[in-house]
XYZ file of N, CA and C in Angstrom:
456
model
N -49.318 -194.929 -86.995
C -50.680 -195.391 -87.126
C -50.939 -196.653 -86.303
N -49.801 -197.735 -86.280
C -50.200 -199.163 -85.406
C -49.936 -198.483 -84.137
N -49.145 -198.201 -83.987
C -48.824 -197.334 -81.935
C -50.041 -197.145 -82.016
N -50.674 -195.663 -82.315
C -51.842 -195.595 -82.243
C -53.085 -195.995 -81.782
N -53.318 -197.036 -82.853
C -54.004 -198.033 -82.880
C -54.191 -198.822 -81.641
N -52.832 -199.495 -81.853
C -52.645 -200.293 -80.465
C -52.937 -200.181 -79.125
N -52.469 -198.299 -78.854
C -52.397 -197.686 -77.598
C -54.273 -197.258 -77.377
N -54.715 -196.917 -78.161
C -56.331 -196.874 -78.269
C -57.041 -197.622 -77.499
N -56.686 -199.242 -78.113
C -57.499 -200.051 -77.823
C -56.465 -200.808 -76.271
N -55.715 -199.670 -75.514
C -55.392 -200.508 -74.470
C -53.827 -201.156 -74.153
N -53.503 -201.153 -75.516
C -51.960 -202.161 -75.413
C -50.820 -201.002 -74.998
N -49.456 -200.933 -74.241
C -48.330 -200.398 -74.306
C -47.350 -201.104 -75.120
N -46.792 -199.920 -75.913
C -45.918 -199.804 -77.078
C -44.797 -199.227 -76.518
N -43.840 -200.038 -77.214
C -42.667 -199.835 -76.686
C -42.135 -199.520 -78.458
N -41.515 -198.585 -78.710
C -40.746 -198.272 -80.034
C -39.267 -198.135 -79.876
N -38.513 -199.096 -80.514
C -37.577 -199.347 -80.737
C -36.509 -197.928 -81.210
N -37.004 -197.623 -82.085
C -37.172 -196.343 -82.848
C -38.533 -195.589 -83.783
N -38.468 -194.638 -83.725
C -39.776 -193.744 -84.556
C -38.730 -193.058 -85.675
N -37.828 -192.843 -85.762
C -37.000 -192.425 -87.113
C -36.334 -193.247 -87.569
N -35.167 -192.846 -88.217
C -33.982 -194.036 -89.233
C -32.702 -193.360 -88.641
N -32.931 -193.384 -87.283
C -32.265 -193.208 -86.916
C -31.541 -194.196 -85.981
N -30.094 -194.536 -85.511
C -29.564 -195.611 -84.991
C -29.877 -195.218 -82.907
N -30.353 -196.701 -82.602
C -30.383 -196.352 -81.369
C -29.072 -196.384 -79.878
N -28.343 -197.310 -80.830
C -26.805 -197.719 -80.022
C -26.023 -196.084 -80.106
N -24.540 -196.687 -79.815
C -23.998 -195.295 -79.765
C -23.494 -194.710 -81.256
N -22.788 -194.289 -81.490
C -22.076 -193.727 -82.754
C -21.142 -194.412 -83.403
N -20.790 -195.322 -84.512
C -20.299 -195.880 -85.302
C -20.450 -197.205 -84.707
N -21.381 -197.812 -84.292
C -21.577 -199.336 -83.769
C -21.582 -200.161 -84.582
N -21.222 -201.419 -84.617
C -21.536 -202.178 -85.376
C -23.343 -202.572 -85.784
N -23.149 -203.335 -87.029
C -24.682 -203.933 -87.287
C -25.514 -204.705 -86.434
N -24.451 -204.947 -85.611
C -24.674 -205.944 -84.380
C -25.177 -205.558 -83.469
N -23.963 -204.720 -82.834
C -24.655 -204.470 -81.954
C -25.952 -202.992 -82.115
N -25.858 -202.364 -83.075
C -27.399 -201.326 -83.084
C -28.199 -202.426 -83.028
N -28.182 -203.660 -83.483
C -29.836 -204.362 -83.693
C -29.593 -205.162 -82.207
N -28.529 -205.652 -81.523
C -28.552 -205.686 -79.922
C -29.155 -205.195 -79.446
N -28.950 -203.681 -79.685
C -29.852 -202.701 -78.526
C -31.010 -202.216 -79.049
N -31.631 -202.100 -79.898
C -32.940 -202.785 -80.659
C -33.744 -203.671 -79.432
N -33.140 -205.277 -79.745
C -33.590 -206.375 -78.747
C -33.646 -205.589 -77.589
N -32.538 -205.522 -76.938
C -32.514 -204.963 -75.713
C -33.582 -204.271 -75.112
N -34.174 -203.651 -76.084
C -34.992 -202.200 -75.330
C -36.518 -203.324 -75.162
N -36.745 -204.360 -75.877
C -38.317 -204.814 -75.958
C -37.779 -206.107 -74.929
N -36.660 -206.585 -74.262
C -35.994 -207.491 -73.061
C -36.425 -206.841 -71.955
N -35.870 -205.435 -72.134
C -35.697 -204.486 -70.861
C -37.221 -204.231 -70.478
N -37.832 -203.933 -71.358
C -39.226 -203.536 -71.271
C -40.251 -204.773 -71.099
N -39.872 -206.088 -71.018
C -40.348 -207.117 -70.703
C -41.240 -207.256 -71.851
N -41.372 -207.094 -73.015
C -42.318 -206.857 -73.987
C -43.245 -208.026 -74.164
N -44.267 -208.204 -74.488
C -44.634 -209.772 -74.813
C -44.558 -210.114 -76.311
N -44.564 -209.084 -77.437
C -43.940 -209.226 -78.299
C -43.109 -208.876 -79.272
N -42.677 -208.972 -80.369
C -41.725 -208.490 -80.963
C -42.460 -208.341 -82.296
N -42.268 -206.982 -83.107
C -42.428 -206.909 -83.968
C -41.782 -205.977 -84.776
N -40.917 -206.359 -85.904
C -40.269 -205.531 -86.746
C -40.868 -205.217 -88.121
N -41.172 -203.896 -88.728
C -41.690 -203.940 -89.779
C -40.802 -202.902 -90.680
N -40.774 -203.575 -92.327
C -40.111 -203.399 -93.114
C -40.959 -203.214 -94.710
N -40.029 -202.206 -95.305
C -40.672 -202.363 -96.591
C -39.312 -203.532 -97.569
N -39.878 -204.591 -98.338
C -38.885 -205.048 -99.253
C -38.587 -204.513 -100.225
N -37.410 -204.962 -101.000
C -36.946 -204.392 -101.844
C -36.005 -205.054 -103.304
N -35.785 -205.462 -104.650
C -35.137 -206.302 -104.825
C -34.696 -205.605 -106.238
N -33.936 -206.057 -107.374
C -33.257 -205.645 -108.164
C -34.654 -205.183 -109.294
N -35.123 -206.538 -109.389
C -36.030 -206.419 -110.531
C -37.372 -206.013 -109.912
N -38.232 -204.463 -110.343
C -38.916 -204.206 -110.435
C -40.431 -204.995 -110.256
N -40.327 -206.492 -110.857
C -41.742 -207.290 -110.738
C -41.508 -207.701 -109.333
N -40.620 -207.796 -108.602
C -40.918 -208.512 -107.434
C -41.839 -207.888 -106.688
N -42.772 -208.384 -105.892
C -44.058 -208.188 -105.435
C -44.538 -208.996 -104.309
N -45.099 -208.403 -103.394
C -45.899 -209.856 -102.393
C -45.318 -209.346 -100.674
N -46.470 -209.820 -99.859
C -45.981 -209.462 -98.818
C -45.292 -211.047 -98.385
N -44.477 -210.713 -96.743
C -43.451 -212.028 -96.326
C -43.655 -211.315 -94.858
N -43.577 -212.139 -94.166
C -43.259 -212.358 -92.876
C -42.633 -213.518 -92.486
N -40.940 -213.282 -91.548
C -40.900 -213.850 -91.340
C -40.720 -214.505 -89.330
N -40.346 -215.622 -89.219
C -40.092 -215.753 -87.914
C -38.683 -217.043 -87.465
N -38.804 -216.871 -86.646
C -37.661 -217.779 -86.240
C -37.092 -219.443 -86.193
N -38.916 -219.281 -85.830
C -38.964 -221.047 -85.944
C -39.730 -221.260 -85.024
N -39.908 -220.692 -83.700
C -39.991 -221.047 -82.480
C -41.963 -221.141 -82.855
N -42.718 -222.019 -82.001
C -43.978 -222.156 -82.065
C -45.180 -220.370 -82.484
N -44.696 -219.629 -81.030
C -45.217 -218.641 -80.612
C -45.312 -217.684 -82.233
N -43.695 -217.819 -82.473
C -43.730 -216.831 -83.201
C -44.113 -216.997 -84.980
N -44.330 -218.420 -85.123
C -44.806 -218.595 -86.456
C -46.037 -218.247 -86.084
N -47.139 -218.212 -85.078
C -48.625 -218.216 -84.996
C -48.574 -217.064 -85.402
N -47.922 -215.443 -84.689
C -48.011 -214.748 -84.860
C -47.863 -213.941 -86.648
N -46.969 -214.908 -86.714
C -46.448 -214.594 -88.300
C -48.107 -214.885 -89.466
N -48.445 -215.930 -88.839
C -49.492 -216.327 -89.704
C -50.333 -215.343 -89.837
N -50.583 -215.281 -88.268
C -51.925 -214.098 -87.848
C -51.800 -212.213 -88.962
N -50.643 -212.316 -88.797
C -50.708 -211.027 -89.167
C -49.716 -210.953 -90.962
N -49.921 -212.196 -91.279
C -49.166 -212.219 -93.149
C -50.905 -212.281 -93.616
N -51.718 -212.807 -93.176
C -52.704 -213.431 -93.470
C -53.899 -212.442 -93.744
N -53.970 -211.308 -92.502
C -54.784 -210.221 -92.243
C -53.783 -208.730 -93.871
N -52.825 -209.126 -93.979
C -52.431 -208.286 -94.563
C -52.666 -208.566 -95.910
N -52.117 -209.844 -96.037
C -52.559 -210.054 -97.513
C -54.364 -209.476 -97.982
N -54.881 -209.965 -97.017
C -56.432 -209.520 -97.298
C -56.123 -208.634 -97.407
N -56.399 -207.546 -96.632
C -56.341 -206.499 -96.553
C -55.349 -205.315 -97.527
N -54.745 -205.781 -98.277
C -53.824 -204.881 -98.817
C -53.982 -205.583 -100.265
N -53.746 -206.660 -100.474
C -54.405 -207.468 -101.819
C -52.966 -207.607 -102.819
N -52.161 -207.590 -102.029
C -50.539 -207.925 -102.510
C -50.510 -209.666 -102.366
N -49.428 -210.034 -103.214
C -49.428 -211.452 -103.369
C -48.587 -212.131 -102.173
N -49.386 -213.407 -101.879
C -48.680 -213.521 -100.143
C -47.690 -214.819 -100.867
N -46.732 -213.912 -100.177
C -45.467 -214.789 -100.173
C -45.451 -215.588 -99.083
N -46.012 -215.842 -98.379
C -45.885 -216.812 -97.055
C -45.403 -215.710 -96.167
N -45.142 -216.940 -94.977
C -44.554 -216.760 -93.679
C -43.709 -217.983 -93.821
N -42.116 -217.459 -93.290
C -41.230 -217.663 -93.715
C -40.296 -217.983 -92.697
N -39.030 -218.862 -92.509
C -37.878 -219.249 -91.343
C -36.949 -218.020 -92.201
N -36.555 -217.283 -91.303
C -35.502 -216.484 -91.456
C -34.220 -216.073 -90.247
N -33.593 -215.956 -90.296
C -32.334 -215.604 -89.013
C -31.746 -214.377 -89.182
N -32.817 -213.284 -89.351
C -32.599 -211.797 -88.940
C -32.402 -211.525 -87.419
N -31.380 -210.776 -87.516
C -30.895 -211.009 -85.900
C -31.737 -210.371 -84.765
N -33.442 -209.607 -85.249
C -33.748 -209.496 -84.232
C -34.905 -210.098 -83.932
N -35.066 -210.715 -84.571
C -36.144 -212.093 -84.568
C -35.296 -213.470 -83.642
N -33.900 -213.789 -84.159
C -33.353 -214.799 -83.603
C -33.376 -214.137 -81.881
N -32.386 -212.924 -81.789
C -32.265 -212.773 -80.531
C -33.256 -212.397 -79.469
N -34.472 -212.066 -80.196
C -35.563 -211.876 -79.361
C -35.969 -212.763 -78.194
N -36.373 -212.327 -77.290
C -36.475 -213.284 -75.848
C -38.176 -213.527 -75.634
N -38.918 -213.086 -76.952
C -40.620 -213.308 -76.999
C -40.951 -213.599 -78.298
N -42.045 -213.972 -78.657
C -42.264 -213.882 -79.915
C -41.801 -213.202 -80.608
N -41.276 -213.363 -82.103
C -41.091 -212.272 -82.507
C -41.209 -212.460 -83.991
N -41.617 -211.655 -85.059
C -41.905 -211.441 -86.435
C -40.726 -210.616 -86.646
N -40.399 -210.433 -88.318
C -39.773 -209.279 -89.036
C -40.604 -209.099 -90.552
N -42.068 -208.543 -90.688
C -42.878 -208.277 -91.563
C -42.218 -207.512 -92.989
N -42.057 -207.978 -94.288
C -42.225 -207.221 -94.852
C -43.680 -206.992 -95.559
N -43.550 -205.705 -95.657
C -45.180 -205.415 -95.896
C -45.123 -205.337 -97.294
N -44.395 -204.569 -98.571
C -44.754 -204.678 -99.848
C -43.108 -204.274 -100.302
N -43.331 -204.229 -101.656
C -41.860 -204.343 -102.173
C -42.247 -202.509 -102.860
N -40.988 -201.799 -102.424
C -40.306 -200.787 -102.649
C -40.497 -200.441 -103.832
N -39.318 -201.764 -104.307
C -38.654 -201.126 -105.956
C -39.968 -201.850 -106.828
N -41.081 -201.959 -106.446
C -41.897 -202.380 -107.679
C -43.130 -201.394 -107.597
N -43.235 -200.428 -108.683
C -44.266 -199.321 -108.655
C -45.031 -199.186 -107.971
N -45.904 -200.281 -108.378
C -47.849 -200.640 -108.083
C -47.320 -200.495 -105.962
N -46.896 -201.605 -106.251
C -46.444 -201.624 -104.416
C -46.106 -199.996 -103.976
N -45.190 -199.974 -104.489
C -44.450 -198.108 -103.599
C -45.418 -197.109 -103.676
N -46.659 -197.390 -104.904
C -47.962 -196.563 -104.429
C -48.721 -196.617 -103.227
N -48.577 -198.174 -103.328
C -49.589 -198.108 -101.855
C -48.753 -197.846 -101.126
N -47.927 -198.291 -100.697
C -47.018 -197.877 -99.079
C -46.464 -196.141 -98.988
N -46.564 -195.378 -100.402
C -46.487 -194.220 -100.404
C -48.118 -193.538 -100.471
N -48.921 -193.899 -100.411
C -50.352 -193.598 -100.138
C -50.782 -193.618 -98.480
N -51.741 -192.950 -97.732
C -52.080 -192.685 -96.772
C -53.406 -194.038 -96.295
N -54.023 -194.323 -97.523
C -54.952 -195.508 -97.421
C -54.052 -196.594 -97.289
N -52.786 -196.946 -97.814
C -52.484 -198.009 -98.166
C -51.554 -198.090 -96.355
N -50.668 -196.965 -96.180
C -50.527 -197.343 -94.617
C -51.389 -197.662 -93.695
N -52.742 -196.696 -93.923
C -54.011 -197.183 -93.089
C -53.815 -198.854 -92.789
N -54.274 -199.372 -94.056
C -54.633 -200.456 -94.232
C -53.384 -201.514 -93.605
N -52.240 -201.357 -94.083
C -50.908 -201.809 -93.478
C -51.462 -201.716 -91.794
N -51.427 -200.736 -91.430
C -51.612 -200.523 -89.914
C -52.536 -201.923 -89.410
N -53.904 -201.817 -89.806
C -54.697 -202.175 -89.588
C -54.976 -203.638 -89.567
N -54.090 -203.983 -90.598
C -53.896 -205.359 -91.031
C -53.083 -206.120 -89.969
N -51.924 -205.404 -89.462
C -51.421 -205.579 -87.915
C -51.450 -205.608 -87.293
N -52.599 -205.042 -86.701
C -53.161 -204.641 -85.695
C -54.529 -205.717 -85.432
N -54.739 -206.271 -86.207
C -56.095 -207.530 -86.107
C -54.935 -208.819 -86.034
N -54.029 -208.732 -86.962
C -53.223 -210.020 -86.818
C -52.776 -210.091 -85.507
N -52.516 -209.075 -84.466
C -51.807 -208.902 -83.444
C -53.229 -209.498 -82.296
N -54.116 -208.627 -82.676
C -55.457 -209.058 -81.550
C -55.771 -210.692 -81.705
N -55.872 -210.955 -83.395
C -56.348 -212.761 -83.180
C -55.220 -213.367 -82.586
N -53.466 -213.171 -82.607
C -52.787 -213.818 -81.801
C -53.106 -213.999 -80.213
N -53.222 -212.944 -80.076
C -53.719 -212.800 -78.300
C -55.125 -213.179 -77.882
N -55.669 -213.456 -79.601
C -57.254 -214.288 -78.929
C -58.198 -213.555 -77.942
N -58.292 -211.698 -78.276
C -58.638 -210.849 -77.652
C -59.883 -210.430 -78.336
């Protein structure tokens, strides 16, 4: 739905992966699959980075969207832009935007985010992200956070 989106209004998308499936070779380390992850949005000169995730945690109440980023200027703006559009838009409790050292946020060579959008193991949440409105809206919410970064 964000490819989509994105490619609609003009932008090239570069996908890391479209399944759950690993993009390195066969029994790679954690390392290096999320290496060649980076790699492919380096190679492709990307201008930004964006990883998106559903959370997940023991206890059931946990709730709220998070984005996080690295530290670097570029990529907290971006983080803001698009935790901010989501929370509206989806009406989950905003956990902030967040310093984290997920390795493909650190190793990224552009801006870069690692979004989680809603939590898994907590019902109310796994409705929406298992609902067709509620990805809509996910999409969409990314897709404006992504345009006010670029001030387009």
């Amino acid at each position: 739905m964000l490819k989509e989106k994105l490619e609609s209004n003009g932008a090239t998308v570069i996908m890391t992966r479209e399944t759950d499936q690993d993009v390195s070779y066969p029994h790679a380390s954690s390392s290096e699959e999320l290496g060649a992850r980076v790699n492919i949005a380096s190679d492709a000169e990307a201008d930004i980075f964006i990883s998106i995730h559903n959370d997940s945690f023991t206890s059931i109440t946990a709730a709220g969207t998070t984005t996080f980023h690295y530290g670097d200027e570029e990529s907290v703006e971006l983080a803001q832009c698009i935790q901010k559009n989501l929370v509206d838009e989806l009406g989950t409790m905003d956990r902030g935007t967040r310093f984290g050292s997920f390795y493909v946020i650190r190793y990224a060579k552009m801006p870069a985010v690692l979004v989680e959008v809603a939590f898994i193991s907590n019902p109310e949440e796994e409705l929406l992200l298992a609902s067709t409105d509620g990805r809509s809206k996910a999409a969409e919410s990314i897709f404006k956070g992504i345009v006010k970064y670029f001030k387009v």
